Amino acid sequence: MRLALSHVRPDDFDTVKAVSELDLEAIASYFQPELPTVASCSELQT
C-alpha cells in the first residue's frame, strides 16, 4: 500500500489522511491494480 501512496502528490496527503482505511485500499488499488487489495475491493463493491 505504501507503494501506491508514493504515487500520490504531497499536496494530496491531507486528503489521504482524511479517508477511511477502506477508501485507502480503493486508492491503493487504483494506483497499483496488481495489489491484493483489488480482490478485496471487488468483493466490497459487489
XYZ file of N, CA and C in Angstrom:
138
model
N 0.834 -1.202 0.000
C 0.000 0.000 0.000
C 0.871 1.255 0.000
N 2.030 1.170 0.632
C 2.933 2.316 0.645
C 3.392 2.654 -0.763
N 3.534 1.631 -1.606
C 3.928 1.873 -2.991
C 2.881 2.710 -3.700
N 1.628 2.429 -3.418
C 0.550 3.182 -4.060
C 0.561 4.631 -3.577
N 0.777 4.814 -2.289
C 0.770 6.165 -1.737
C 1.932 6.988 -2.263
N 3.003 6.321 -2.683
C 4.159 7.046 -3.203
C 3.810 7.765 -4.493
N 2.717 7.336 -5.136
C 2.297 7.961 -6.391
C 1.386 9.165 -6.140
N 0.933 9.302 -4.887
C 0.066 10.430 -4.556
C 0.922 11.675 -4.352
N 0.506 12.777 -4.952
C 1.265 14.022 -4.803
C 1.224 14.499 -3.354
N 2.296 15.119 -2.868
C 2.361 15.603 -1.478
C 1.162 16.481 -1.123
N 0.654 17.231 -2.085
C -0.495 18.101 -1.833
C -1.747 17.291 -1.492
N -1.742 16.018 -1.863
C -2.922 15.182 -1.651
C -2.897 14.456 -0.305
N -1.783 14.564 0.434
C -1.651 13.773 1.650
C -2.700 14.130 2.700
N -3.101 15.391 2.763
C -4.148 15.770 3.715
C -5.432 15.011 3.412
N -5.724 14.849 2.128
C -6.914 14.114 1.721
C -6.764 12.637 2.062
N -5.571 12.105 1.824
C -5.313 10.695 2.104
C -5.508 10.399 3.591
N -5.071 11.306 4.433
C -5.210 11.110 5.875
C -6.674 11.140 6.296
N -7.492 11.833 5.516
C -8.893 12.010 5.885
C -9.756 10.802 5.513
N -9.330 10.045 4.526
C -10.139 8.916 4.076
C -10.037 7.743 5.047
N -11.037 6.877 5.014
C -11.032 5.703 5.878
C -10.096 4.643 5.310
N -9.861 3.579 6.067
C -8.960 2.527 5.600
C -9.507 1.863 4.347
N -10.818 1.680 4.275
C -11.412 1.061 3.088
C -11.195 1.933 1.863
N -11.361 3.239 2.037
C -11.128 4.162 0.932
C -9.657 4.142 0.548
N -8.798 3.993 1.557
C -7.365 3.953 1.301
C -7.017 2.743 0.441
N -7.681 1.615 0.710
C -7.456 0.421 -0.105
C -7.923 0.657 -1.529
N -9.019 1.372 -1.677
C -9.531 1.675 -3.011
C -8.544 2.556 -3.770
N -7.960 3.514 -3.065
C -6.953 4.383 -3.679
C -5.737 3.554 -4.079
N -5.332 2.653 -3.193
C -4.170 1.819 -3.473
C -4.407 0.955 -4.705
N -5.596 0.376 -4.804
C -5.907 -0.484 -5.945
C -6.005 0.338 -7.227
N -6.357 1.622 -7.091
C -6.449 2.494 -8.264
C -5.054 2.767 -8.828
N -4.102 3.036 -7.925
C -2.747 3.340 -8.371
C -1.943 2.084 -8.677
N -2.203 1.010 -7.938
C -1.479 -0.247 -8.116
C -2.469 -1.391 -8.324
N -3.026 -1.542 -9.542
C -4.040 -2.567 -9.830
C -3.578 -3.984 -9.502
N -2.268 -4.185 -9.411
C -1.757 -5.534 -9.174
C -1.742 -5.896 -7.692
N -2.022 -4.928 -6.833
C -2.018 -5.198 -5.398
C -3.171 -6.119 -5.008
N -2.986 -6.926 -3.960
C -4.030 -7.840 -3.467
C -5.302 -7.094 -3.064
N -5.210 -5.808 -2.786
C -6.380 -5.040 -2.357
C -7.443 -5.006 -3.442
N -7.064 -5.255 -4.679
C -8.027 -5.250 -5.781
C -9.117 -6.294 -5.523
N -8.716 -7.463 -5.068
C -9.671 -8.539 -4.819
C -10.648 -8.138 -3.713
N -10.127 -7.587 -2.627
C -10.993 -7.209 -1.512
C -11.910 -6.061 -1.907
N -11.420 -5.138 -2.710
C -12.253 -4.015 -3.146
C -13.382 -4.509 -4.048
N -13.089 -5.477 -4.898
C -14.114 -6.018 -5.786
C -15.219 -6.691 -4.969
N -14.825 -7.372 -3.901
C -15.807 -8.034 -3.056
C -16.677 -7.003 -2.338
N -16.072 -5.893 -1.923
C -16.816 -4.863 -1.216
C -17.831 -4.197 -2.126
N -17.480 -4.019 -3.389
C -18.359 -3.337 -4.322
C -19.510 -4.226 -4.777
N -19.343 -5.526 -4.679
C -20.369 -6.445 -5.158
C -21.548 -6.512 -4.193
